[in-house]
mmCIF file of C-alpha atoms in Angstrom:
data_model
loop_
_atom_site.group_PDB
_atom_site.id
_atom_site.type_symbol
_atom_site.label_atom_id
_atom_site.label_comp_id
_atom_site.label_asym_id
_atom_site.label_seq_id
_atom_site.Cartn_x
_atom_site.Cartn_y
_atom_site.Cartn_z
ATOM 1 C CA MET A 5 105.365 -28.069 -15.523
ATOM 2 C CA TYR A 6 106.310 -31.308 -17.293
ATOM 3 C CA PRO A 7 104.236 -31.702 -20.494
ATOM 4 C CA MET A 8 102.038 -34.779 -20.603
ATOM 5 C CA GLU A 9 102.251 -36.299 -24.066
ATOM 6 C CA ILE A 10 99.719 -38.891 -25.151
ATOM 7 C CA LEU A 11 101.209 -41.751 -27.180
ATOM 8 C CA TYR A 12 99.849 -43.990 -29.933
ATOM 9 C CA SER A 13 101.408 -46.936 -31.762
ATOM 10 C CA LYS A 14 100.326 -50.404 -32.846
ATOM 11 C CA THR A 15 101.617 -51.789 -29.553
ATOM 12 C CA ILE A 16 99.806 -49.118 -27.538
ATOM 13 C CA LEU A 17 96.551 -49.536 -29.478
ATOM 14 C CA ALA A 18 96.671 -53.280 -28.740
ATOM 15 C CA PHE A 19 97.278 -52.457 -25.067
ATOM 16 C CA LEU A 20 94.348 -50.011 -25.046
ATOM 17 C CA LYS A 21 92.093 -52.760 -26.405
ATOM 18 C CA LYS A 22 93.141 -54.905 -23.457
ATOM 19 C CA VAL A 23 92.585 -51.999 -21.036
ATOM 20 C CA LYS A 24 89.095 -51.420 -22.390
ATOM 21 C CA GLY A 25 88.240 -55.095 -21.853
ATOM 22 C CA LEU A 26 89.503 -54.964 -18.261
ATOM 23 C CA ALA A 27 87.472 -51.809 -17.588
ATOM 24 C CA GLN A 28 84.353 -53.457 -18.982
ATOM 25 C CA GLU A 29 84.923 -56.400 -16.615
ATOM 26 C CA ILE A 30 85.160 -54.043 -13.633
ATOM 27 C CA LEU A 31 82.045 -52.136 -14.656
ATOM 28 C CA THR A 32 79.927 -55.256 -15.143
ATOM 29 C CA GLU A 33 81.262 -57.630 -12.479
ATOM 30 C CA GLU A 34 82.199 -55.228 -9.669
ATOM 31 C CA MET A 35 80.007 -52.192 -10.292
ATOM 32 C CA SER A 36 76.950 -53.998 -11.760
ATOM 33 C CA LEU A 37 76.577 -51.440 -14.559
ATOM 34 C CA PRO A 38 75.345 -52.264 -18.071
ATOM 35 C CA VAL A 39 78.143 -51.868 -20.627
ATOM 36 C CA GLY A 40 78.006 -51.494 -24.406
ATOM 37 C CA ARG A 41 80.822 -51.576 -26.930
ATOM 38 C CA SER A 42 82.090 -48.094 -26.082
ATOM 39 C CA ARG A 43 79.815 -46.747 -23.316
ATOM 40 C CA PHE A 44 78.447 -47.721 -19.912
ATOM 41 C CA HIS A 45 74.977 -46.904 -18.590
ATOM 42 C CA ILE A 46 73.643 -45.456 -15.347
ATOM 43 C CA GLY A 47 69.870 -45.283 -15.421
ATOM 44 C CA ALA A 48 68.720 -43.508 -18.574
ATOM 45 C CA LEU A 49 72.139 -41.932 -19.190
ATOM 46 C CA SER A 50 75.212 -43.378 -20.868
ATOM 47 C CA TYR A 51 78.866 -42.363 -20.614
ATOM 48 C CA PRO A 52 81.863 -42.924 -22.945
ATOM 49 C CA LEU A 53 84.708 -45.351 -22.335
ATOM 50 C CA HIS A 54 87.746 -43.577 -23.776
ATOM 51 C CA PHE A 55 91.330 -44.464 -22.823
ATOM 52 C CA THR A 56 94.760 -43.065 -23.646
ATOM 53 C CA VAL A 57 98.374 -43.930 -22.842
ATOM 54 C CA PHE A 58 100.655 -41.066 -21.859
ATOM 55 C CA ASP A 59 104.253 -40.356 -20.913
ATOM 56 C CA HIS A 60 105.003 -38.639 -17.598
ATOM 57 C CA PRO A 61 107.736 -39.162 -14.967
ATOM 58 C CA SER A 62 105.432 -39.202 -11.930
ATOM 59 C CA LYS A 63 101.741 -39.132 -12.888
ATOM 60 C CA LEU A 64 100.410 -42.708 -13.164
ATOM 61 C CA GLY A 65 96.867 -42.048 -14.362
ATOM 62 C CA TYR A 66 94.177 -39.423 -14.716
ATOM 63 C CA PHE A 67 90.498 -38.875 -15.378
ATOM 64 C CA GLN A 68 89.761 -35.757 -17.454
ATOM 65 C CA HIS A 69 86.093 -34.948 -16.970
ATOM 66 C CA ASP A 70 85.623 -32.547 -19.885
ATOM 67 C CA LEU A 71 86.677 -35.275 -22.339
ATOM 68 C CA TYR A 72 85.400 -38.248 -20.280
ATOM 69 C CA GLU A 73 88.916 -39.623 -20.720
ATOM 70 C CA ILE A 74 90.976 -42.038 -18.616
ATOM 71 C CA GLY A 75 94.745 -41.891 -19.090
ATOM 72 C CA ILE A 76 97.234 -44.614 -18.181
ATOM 73 C CA ASN A 77 100.988 -44.104 -17.900
ATOM 74 C CA LYS A 78 102.957 -46.106 -20.478
ATOM 75 C CA LEU A 79 104.813 -47.762 -17.568
ATOM 76 C CA PHE A 80 101.738 -49.986 -17.110
ATOM 77 C CA LEU A 81 102.374 -51.583 -20.502
ATOM 78 C CA LEU A 82 104.304 -54.369 -18.747
ATOM 79 C CA GLU A 83 102.258 -54.572 -15.559
ATOM 80 C CA GLU A 84 100.166 -57.566 -14.565
ATOM 81 C CA GLU A 85 96.428 -57.402 -15.200
ATOM 82 C CA GLU A 86 95.500 -56.991 -11.541
ATOM 83 C CA THR A 87 97.820 -53.983 -11.184
ATOM 84 C CA ILE A 88 96.278 -52.428 -14.294
ATOM 85 C CA LYS A 89 92.825 -53.165 -12.884
ATOM 86 C CA ASP A 90 93.691 -51.359 -9.641
ATOM 87 C CA LEU A 91 94.655 -48.263 -11.619
ATOM 88 C CA LEU A 92 91.427 -48.533 -13.641
ATOM 89 C CA ARG A 93 89.379 -48.907 -10.447
ATOM 90 C CA HIS A 94 91.077 -45.764 -9.130
ATOM 91 C CA GLU A 95 90.278 -43.741 -12.262
ATOM 92 C CA LEU A 96 86.757 -45.165 -12.536
ATOM 93 C CA ALA A 97 86.236 -44.018 -8.938
ATOM 94 C CA HIS A 98 87.179 -40.506 -10.109
ATOM 95 C CA TYR A 99 84.766 -40.929 -13.032
ATOM 96 C CA MET A 100 81.910 -41.956 -10.722
ATOM 97 C CA THR A 101 82.747 -39.155 -8.285
ATOM 98 C CA PHE A 102 82.418 -36.697 -11.167
ATOM 99 C CA ILE A 103 79.097 -38.233 -12.291
ATOM 100 C CA GLU A 104 77.612 -38.120 -8.787
ATOM 101 C CA HIS A 105 79.132 -34.903 -7.431
ATOM 102 C CA GLY A 106 80.467 -32.849 -10.363
ATOM 103 C CA PRO A 107 84.002 -31.545 -10.962
ATOM 104 C CA ASP A 108 84.385 -29.275 -7.948
ATOM 105 C CA VAL A 109 84.941 -31.762 -5.111
ATOM 106 C CA SER A 110 88.350 -32.655 -3.666
ATOM 107 C CA PRO A 111 90.109 -35.202 -5.935
ATOM 108 C CA HIS A 112 90.646 -37.741 -3.143
ATOM 109 C CA GLY A 113 88.183 -36.405 -0.597
ATOM 110 C CA LYS A 114 85.338 -38.124 1.209
ATOM 111 C CA GLU A 115 83.205 -38.419 -1.948
ATOM 112 C CA PHE A 116 85.999 -40.315 -3.721
ATOM 113 C CA ARG A 117 86.633 -42.537 -0.683
ATOM 114 C CA GLU A 118 82.905 -43.307 -0.403
ATOM 115 C CA ILE A 119 82.856 -44.458 -4.037
ATOM 116 C CA CYS A 120 85.795 -46.808 -3.377
ATOM 117 C CA LYS A 121 84.052 -48.136 -0.260
ATOM 118 C CA LYS A 122 80.754 -48.562 -2.149
ATOM 119 C CA TYR A 123 82.371 -51.019 -4.562
ATOM 120 C CA GLY A 124 84.494 -52.759 -1.943
ATOM 121 C CA TRP A 125 87.814 -51.516 -3.305
ATOM 122 C CA SER A 126 90.885 -51.668 -1.080
ATOM 123 C CA THR A 127 93.182 -48.876 0.099
ATOM 124 C CA GLU A 128 95.634 -49.937 -2.649
ATOM 125 C CA VAL A 129 93.019 -48.856 -5.179
ATOM 126 C CA ALA A 130 92.714 -45.428 -3.562
ATOM 127 C CA ARG A 131 96.487 -44.999 -3.824
ATOM 128 C CA ALA A 132 97.066 -46.772 -7.186
ATOM 129 C CA GLN A 133 100.857 -46.489 -6.993
ATOM 130 C CA VAL A 134 103.759 -48.245 -8.691
ATOM 131 C CA SER A 135 107.234 -48.130 -7.136
ATOM 132 C CA ILE A 136 109.948 -46.092 -8.853
ATOM 133 C CA GLU A 137 112.168 -49.180 -8.995
ATOM 134 C CA LYS A 138 109.497 -51.147 -10.823
ATOM 135 C CA ALA A 139 108.802 -48.261 -13.193
ATOM 136 C CA VAL A 140 112.494 -48.028 -14.114
ATOM 137 C CA LYS A 141 112.646 -51.793 -14.646
ATOM 138 C CA ASN A 142 109.627 -51.669 -16.951
ATOM 139 C CA LYS A 143 111.271 -48.984 -19.081
ATOM 140 C CA GLN A 144 114.484 -51.020 -19.284
ATOM 141 C CA ILE A 145 112.539 -54.067 -20.474
ATOM 142 C CA VAL A 146 110.744 -52.068 -23.191
ATOM 143 C CA ASP A 147 114.070 -50.629 -24.369
ATOM 144 C CA LYS A 148 115.589 -54.119 -24.420
ATOM 145 C CA VAL A 149 112.728 -55.510 -26.505
ATOM 146 C CA ARG A 150 113.089 -52.662 -28.998
ATOM 147 C CA LYS A 151 116.823 -53.374 -29.358
ATOM 148 C CA LEU A 152 116.200 -57.101 -29.796
ATOM 149 C CA LEU A 153 113.584 -56.475 -32.481
ATOM 150 C CA SER A 154 116.076 -54.227 -34.239
ATOM 151 C CA LEU A 155 118.728 -56.974 -34.107
ATOM 152 C CA ALA A 156 116.146 -59.419 -35.441
ATOM 153 C CA THR A 157 116.522 -57.727 -38.836
ATOM 154 C CA SER A 158 120.299 -58.326 -38.862
ATOM 155 C CA PRO A 159 121.786 -59.794 -42.075
ATOM 156 C CA GLU A 160 123.582 -62.355 -39.855
ATOM 157 C CA PRO A 161 121.122 -65.304 -39.604
ATOM 158 C CA LYS A 162 122.344 -66.550 -36.199
ATOM 159 C CA GLU A 163 122.250 -63.086 -34.625
ATOM 160 C CA ALA A 164 118.797 -62.394 -36.050
ATOM 161 C CA GLU A 165 117.430 -65.753 -34.852
ATOM 162 C CA ALA A 166 118.843 -65.370 -31.326
ATOM 163 C CA ALA A 167 117.461 -61.813 -31.012
ATOM 164 C CA THR A 168 114.031 -62.895 -32.278
ATOM 165 C CA LEU A 169 113.821 -65.783 -29.806
ATOM 166 C CA LYS A 170 114.891 -63.599 -26.874
ATOM 167 C CA ALA A 171 112.366 -60.887 -27.827
ATOM 168 C CA GLN A 172 109.591 -63.482 -28.115
ATOM 169 C CA GLU A 173 110.550 -64.879 -24.704
ATOM 170 C CA LEU A 174 110.261 -61.448 -23.050
ATOM 171 C CA LEU A 175 107.002 -60.624 -24.807
ATOM 172 C CA ALA A 176 105.472 -63.956 -23.753
ATOM 173 C CA LYS A 177 106.627 -63.444 -20.161
ATOM 174 C CA TYR A 178 104.918 -60.056 -19.901
ATOM 175 C CA ASN A 179 101.966 -60.932 -22.156
ATOM 176 C CA VAL A 180 102.576 -57.949 -24.443
ATOM 177 C CA LYS A 181 102.091 -57.686 -28.184
ATOM 178 C CA PHE A 182 104.993 -55.651 -29.510
ATOM 179 C CA HIS A 183 105.137 -54.509 -33.127
ATOM 180 C CA GLU A 184 108.295 -53.953 -35.108
ATOM 181 C CA GLU A 185 108.861 -50.510 -36.626
ATOM 182 C CA ASP A 186 106.478 -49.197 -33.999
ATOM 183 C CA ASP A 187 107.680 -45.700 -33.138
ATOM 184 C CA PRO A 188 104.859 -43.995 -31.232
ATOM 185 C CA ILE A 189 102.884 -41.020 -32.475
ATOM 186 C CA HIS A 190 102.974 -38.239 -29.872
ATOM 187 C CA LEU A 191 99.891 -36.126 -29.111
ATOM 188 C CA LEU A 192 99.953 -32.875 -27.168
ATOM 189 C CA ARG A 193 97.071 -30.521 -26.286
ATOM 190 C CA VAL A 194 98.523 -27.105 -27.016
ATOM 191 C CA LEU A 195 95.591 -24.673 -26.793
ATOM 192 C CA GLN A 196 92.386 -24.803 -24.761
ATOM 193 C CA LYS A 197 89.395 -22.609 -25.665
ATOM 194 C CA LYS A 198 85.696 -22.522 -24.875
ATOM 195 C CA ARG A 199 84.750 -22.780 -28.549
ATOM 196 C CA GLY A 200 86.160 -22.850 -32.054
ATOM 197 C CA SER A 201 87.024 -19.684 -33.963
ATOM 198 C CA ALA A 202 88.496 -18.423 -37.210
ATOM 199 C CA LYS A 203 91.641 -17.554 -35.268
ATOM 200 C CA LEU A 204 92.037 -21.120 -33.998
ATOM 201 C CA GLN A 205 91.422 -22.513 -37.493
ATOM 202 C CA ALA A 206 94.081 -20.184 -38.884
ATOM 203 C CA ILE A 207 96.595 -21.242 -36.225
ATOM 204 C CA ALA A 208 95.902 -24.894 -37.032
ATOM 205 C CA SER A 209 96.471 -24.212 -40.732
ATOM 206 C CA ILE A 210 99.865 -22.626 -40.034
ATOM 207 C CA LEU A 211 100.881 -25.495 -37.725
ATOM 208 C CA ARG A 212 100.603 -27.797 -40.741
ATOM 209 C CA LEU A 213 103.798 -26.148 -41.983
ATOM 210 C CA PHE A 214 105.626 -27.492 -38.939
ATOM 211 C CA PHE A 215 105.154 -31.220 -39.654
ATOM 212 C CA VAL A 216 102.432 -31.782 -37.067
ATOM 213 C CA TYR A 217 98.860 -32.878 -37.624
ATOM 214 C CA PRO A 218 96.313 -30.566 -35.908
ATOM 215 C CA ILE A 219 93.061 -31.943 -34.534
ATOM 216 C CA PHE A 220 90.150 -30.128 -32.877
ATOM 217 C CA ASN A 221 88.919 -32.220 -29.967
ATOM 218 C CA HIS A 222 85.538 -31.154 -28.564
ATOM 219 C CA GLY A 223 84.797 -31.885 -24.922
ATOM 220 C CA LYS A 224 82.128 -30.757 -22.490
ATOM 221 C CA GLY A 225 82.260 -26.961 -22.642
ATOM 222 C CA VAL A 226 85.812 -26.967 -23.978
ATOM 223 C CA LEU A 227 87.733 -27.240 -27.248
ATOM 224 C CA TYR A 228 91.322 -28.440 -27.463
ATOM 225 C CA LEU A 229 93.701 -27.897 -30.344
ATOM 226 C CA GLU A 230 95.770 -31.064 -30.330
ATOM 227 C CA ILE A 231 98.846 -31.756 -32.423
ATOM 228 C CA LEU A 232 100.225 -35.138 -33.463
ATOM 229 C CA GLY A 233 103.762 -35.818 -34.672
ATOM 230 C CA ASP A 234 107.238 -36.747 -33.506
ATOM 231 C CA PRO A 235 108.639 -35.226 -30.274
ATOM 232 C CA LEU A 236 110.880 -32.597 -31.911
ATOM 233 C CA ASN A 237 108.156 -31.294 -34.216
ATOM 234 C CA ILE A 238 105.651 -31.321 -31.336
ATOM 235 C CA GLU A 239 108.004 -29.177 -29.245
ATOM 236 C CA VAL A 240 108.485 -26.623 -32.030
ATOM 237 C CA ALA A 241 104.774 -26.523 -32.939
ATOM 238 C CA GLU A 242 103.729 -26.037 -29.297
ATOM 239 C CA TYR A 243 105.819 -22.872 -29.154
ATOM 240 C CA VAL A 244 104.443 -21.709 -32.518
ATOM 241 C CA ALA A 245 100.819 -22.237 -31.381
ATOM 242 C CA HIS A 246 101.247 -20.094 -28.263
ATOM 243 C CA PHE A 247 103.232 -17.469 -30.171
ATOM 244 C CA LEU A 248 100.496 -17.163 -32.824
ATOM 245 C CA ASP A 249 97.686 -17.117 -30.261
ATOM 246 C CA HIS A 250 99.196 -13.908 -28.862
ATOM 247 C CA HIS A 251 100.734 -12.451 -32.036
ATOM 248 C CA PHE A 252 97.522 -12.637 -34.102
ATOM 249 C CA GLU A 253 95.927 -10.068 -31.794
ATOM 250 C CA LEU A 254 98.919 -7.729 -32.154
ATOM 251 C CA LEU A 255 98.754 -8.038 -35.952
ATOM 252 C CA TRP A 256 95.021 -7.189 -35.880
ATOM 253 C CA LYS A 257 95.658 -4.045 -33.826
ATOM 254 C CA GLU A 258 98.422 -3.100 -36.228
ATOM 255 C CA ALA A 259 96.183 -3.698 -39.268
ATOM 256 C CA LYS A 260 93.379 -1.512 -37.844
ATOM 257 C CA LYS A 261 95.798 1.372 -37.375
ATOM 258 C CA GLU A 262 96.929 1.023 -40.963
ATOM 259 C CA GLU A 263 93.374 0.505 -42.309
ATOM 260 C CA PRO A 264 90.835 2.264 -40.023
ATOM 261 C CA ARG A 265 87.921 0.905 -42.101
ATOM 262 C CA LEU A 266 88.632 -2.627 -40.815
ATOM 263 C CA LYS A 267 86.061 -3.110 -38.062
ATOM 264 C CA GLY A 268 83.897 -5.838 -36.595
ATOM 265 C CA THR A 269 83.970 -9.601 -36.162
ATOM 266 C CA VAL A 270 83.598 -10.465 -39.856
ATOM 267 C CA ALA A 271 86.625 -8.345 -40.751
ATOM 268 C CA LYS A 272 88.673 -9.729 -37.857
ATOM 269 C CA ASN A 273 87.902 -13.353 -38.744
ATOM 270 C CA SER A 274 88.621 -12.722 -42.437
ATOM 271 C CA PHE A 275 91.914 -11.077 -41.454
ATOM 272 C CA PHE A 276 92.960 -14.123 -39.407
ATOM 273 C CA ARG A 277 92.116 -16.488 -42.274
ATOM 274 C CA GLY A 278 94.091 -14.206 -44.573
ATOM 275 C CA ILE A 279 97.170 -14.466 -42.330
ATOM 276 C CA ALA A 280 97.119 -18.250 -42.682
ATOM 277 C CA GLU A 281 96.637 -18.030 -46.464
ATOM 278 C CA GLY A 282 99.544 -15.600 -46.776
ATOM 279 C CA TYR A 283 101.865 -17.661 -44.596
ATOM 280 C CA GLU A 284 100.989 -20.883 -46.433
ATOM 281 C CA LYS A 285 102.328 -19.310 -49.649
ATOM 282 C CA LYS A 286 105.734 -20.222 -48.254
ATOM 283 C CA GLY A 287 105.006 -23.797 -49.390
ATOM 284 C CA LEU A 288 103.575 -27.047 -48.067
ATOM 285 C CA PRO A 289 106.261 -29.775 -48.004
ATOM 286 C CA THR A 290 105.158 -33.392 -47.694
ATOM 287 C CA SER A 291 105.940 -35.820 -44.868
ATOM 288 C CA ARG A 292 105.740 -39.601 -44.719
ATOM 289 C CA THR A 293 105.197 -39.358 -40.951
ATOM 290 C CA LEU A 294 102.071 -37.243 -41.480
ATOM 291 C CA ILE A 295 100.727 -39.716 -44.020
ATOM 292 C CA GLN A 296 101.193 -42.466 -41.409
ATOM 293 C CA ILE A 297 99.393 -40.334 -38.815
ATOM 294 C CA GLU A 298 96.484 -39.764 -41.191
ATOM 295 C CA LYS A 299 96.123 -43.530 -41.678
ATOM 296 C CA SER A 300 96.010 -44.004 -37.891
ATOM 297 C CA LEU A 301 93.413 -41.313 -37.115
ATOM 298 C CA ALA A 302 90.382 -43.630 -37.103
ATOM 299 C CA ALA A 303 92.045 -45.844 -34.467
ATOM 300 C CA ILE A 304 93.214 -42.883 -32.369
ATOM 301 C CA TYR A 305 89.891 -41.007 -32.641
ATOM 302 C CA PRO A 306 87.060 -43.580 -33.037
ATOM 303 C CA GLN A 307 84.440 -40.816 -33.237
ATOM 304 C CA ILE A 308 86.250 -38.731 -35.794
ATOM 305 C CA THR A 309 84.200 -36.419 -38.030
ATOM 306 C CA SER A 310 84.960 -33.696 -40.543
ATOM 307 C CA ARG A 311 82.749 -30.842 -41.605
ATOM 308 C CA LYS A 312 82.713 -27.713 -43.725
ATOM 309 C CA VAL A 313 81.889 -24.429 -42.032
ATOM 310 C CA SER A 314 80.221 -21.493 -43.792
ATOM 311 C CA TYR A 315 81.111 -17.957 -42.780
ATOM 312 C CA HIS A 316 80.775 -14.293 -43.810
ATOM 313 C CA HIS A 317 83.766 -12.833 -45.589
ATOM 314 C CA SER A 318 85.477 -9.456 -45.945
ATOM 315 C CA GLU A 319 87.890 -9.489 -48.885
ATOM 316 C CA ALA A 320 89.516 -6.213 -47.809
ATOM 317 C CA ALA A 321 90.369 -7.677 -44.395
ATOM 318 C CA ALA A 322 91.477 -10.999 -45.901
ATOM 319 C CA LYS A 323 93.780 -9.154 -48.320
ATOM 320 C CA LYS A 324 95.353 -7.262 -45.422
ATOM 321 C CA GLY A 325 95.736 -10.571 -43.569
ATOM 322 C CA ARG A 326 97.468 -12.185 -46.550
ATOM 323 C CA GLU A 327 99.873 -9.263 -46.633
ATOM 324 C CA LYS A 328 100.697 -9.744 -42.949
ATOM 325 C CA GLY A 329 100.928 -13.518 -43.378
ATOM 326 C CA LYS A 330 103.493 -13.281 -46.166
ATOM 327 C CA GLY A 331 105.673 -11.149 -43.901
ATOM 328 C CA LEU A 332 105.107 -13.211 -40.753
ATOM 329 C CA LYS A 333 108.327 -14.467 -39.140
ATOM 330 C CA ILE A 334 108.139 -16.984 -36.302
ATOM 331 C CA ARG A 335 111.524 -16.456 -34.665
ATOM 332 C CA GLU A 336 114.642 -17.420 -36.555
ATOM 333 C CA GLY A 337 115.848 -20.983 -36.166
ATOM 334 C CA LEU A 338 112.442 -22.646 -36.358
ATOM 335 C CA ARG A 339 112.368 -24.937 -39.365
ATOM 336 C CA GLN A 340 109.406 -24.561 -41.706
ATOM 337 C CA LYS A 341 107.281 -27.641 -42.017
ATOM 338 C CA LYS A 342 103.857 -28.954 -42.953
ATOM 339 C CA GLN A 343 100.695 -30.909 -42.347
ATOM 340 C CA GLN A 344 97.362 -31.900 -43.755
ATOM 341 C CA LEU A 345 93.813 -31.199 -42.540
ATOM 342 C CA ALA A 346 92.325 -30.044 -39.249
ATOM 343 C CA ILE A 347 89.555 -32.401 -38.144
ATOM 344 C CA ASN A 348 86.846 -32.214 -35.491
ATOM 345 C CA ILE A 349 86.163 -35.062 -33.067
ATOM 346 C CA LYS A 350 83.807 -35.424 -30.151
ATOM 347 C CA ASN A 351 84.233 -37.759 -27.179
ATOM 348 C CA CYS A 352 81.318 -36.805 -24.951
#
């Protein structure tokens, strides 16, 4: 299965602001629903307006009900407003289908079609497709703009001026705000659980050593461990997260055989925290990329919060965990790296 990475950059955040405005227009003018700054209202209830841009070779958009999230493929960055609106109408139809019928109906079944018909949306909205040829062309244009902006910093005045003018011409043509030095931050949801745990916290702490920034994203009845970073570090950290999710349980079984007195939830949780503490003794290198991510968090997660959690502690179990953590090896060849602080956010 091709991983769906969510992307953030100054250019993408500007695009998301535009997308939010277009969605608000649809909700008010076509659906006759009251809309606030970040929510829309149906009767006495209100629902979030949360959008992301993602990278995927075939999926154009999605509505994820547990996070109340609408995703838009990055290919739409250069599309005309009406094409973007058609995709938003399609995903808002999924949103309304979920509100009225729950998550267990057919994605494009009669309930979905009735929603589209209710608001007078055409068959193009129900399909919400972009041709492969157009998608490829859009990517080529983005790549060309990036190259031109790079040439715009050339020490040769004539070359820099010509590249700047050509880039400005393309940006004006497609009505896109493009920022220099705008490499996107990649976001990937690596673990999905029903609730938080000491084990998940410990895994997040270890992932900091792999130059990704872990975030706990709370949805409706679900918790995602998300990681932000560059593509290579994301790929490594995704493997590490799944490896640790399984390996922590094996280490706990091993520890109980060695120390039969270790029993119960408090001991198990303390052991997991100890593993992270022991592994982190290997060192926490710094990263300019992670500092940049930290500065962008408020824009990426508007409802970001942080909190301290109190818990019961078993020093004997934690000590055993630290011992196991110091000896923990995550397959040779994986480079050791770092991160900052795991944070909780809530979108629903």
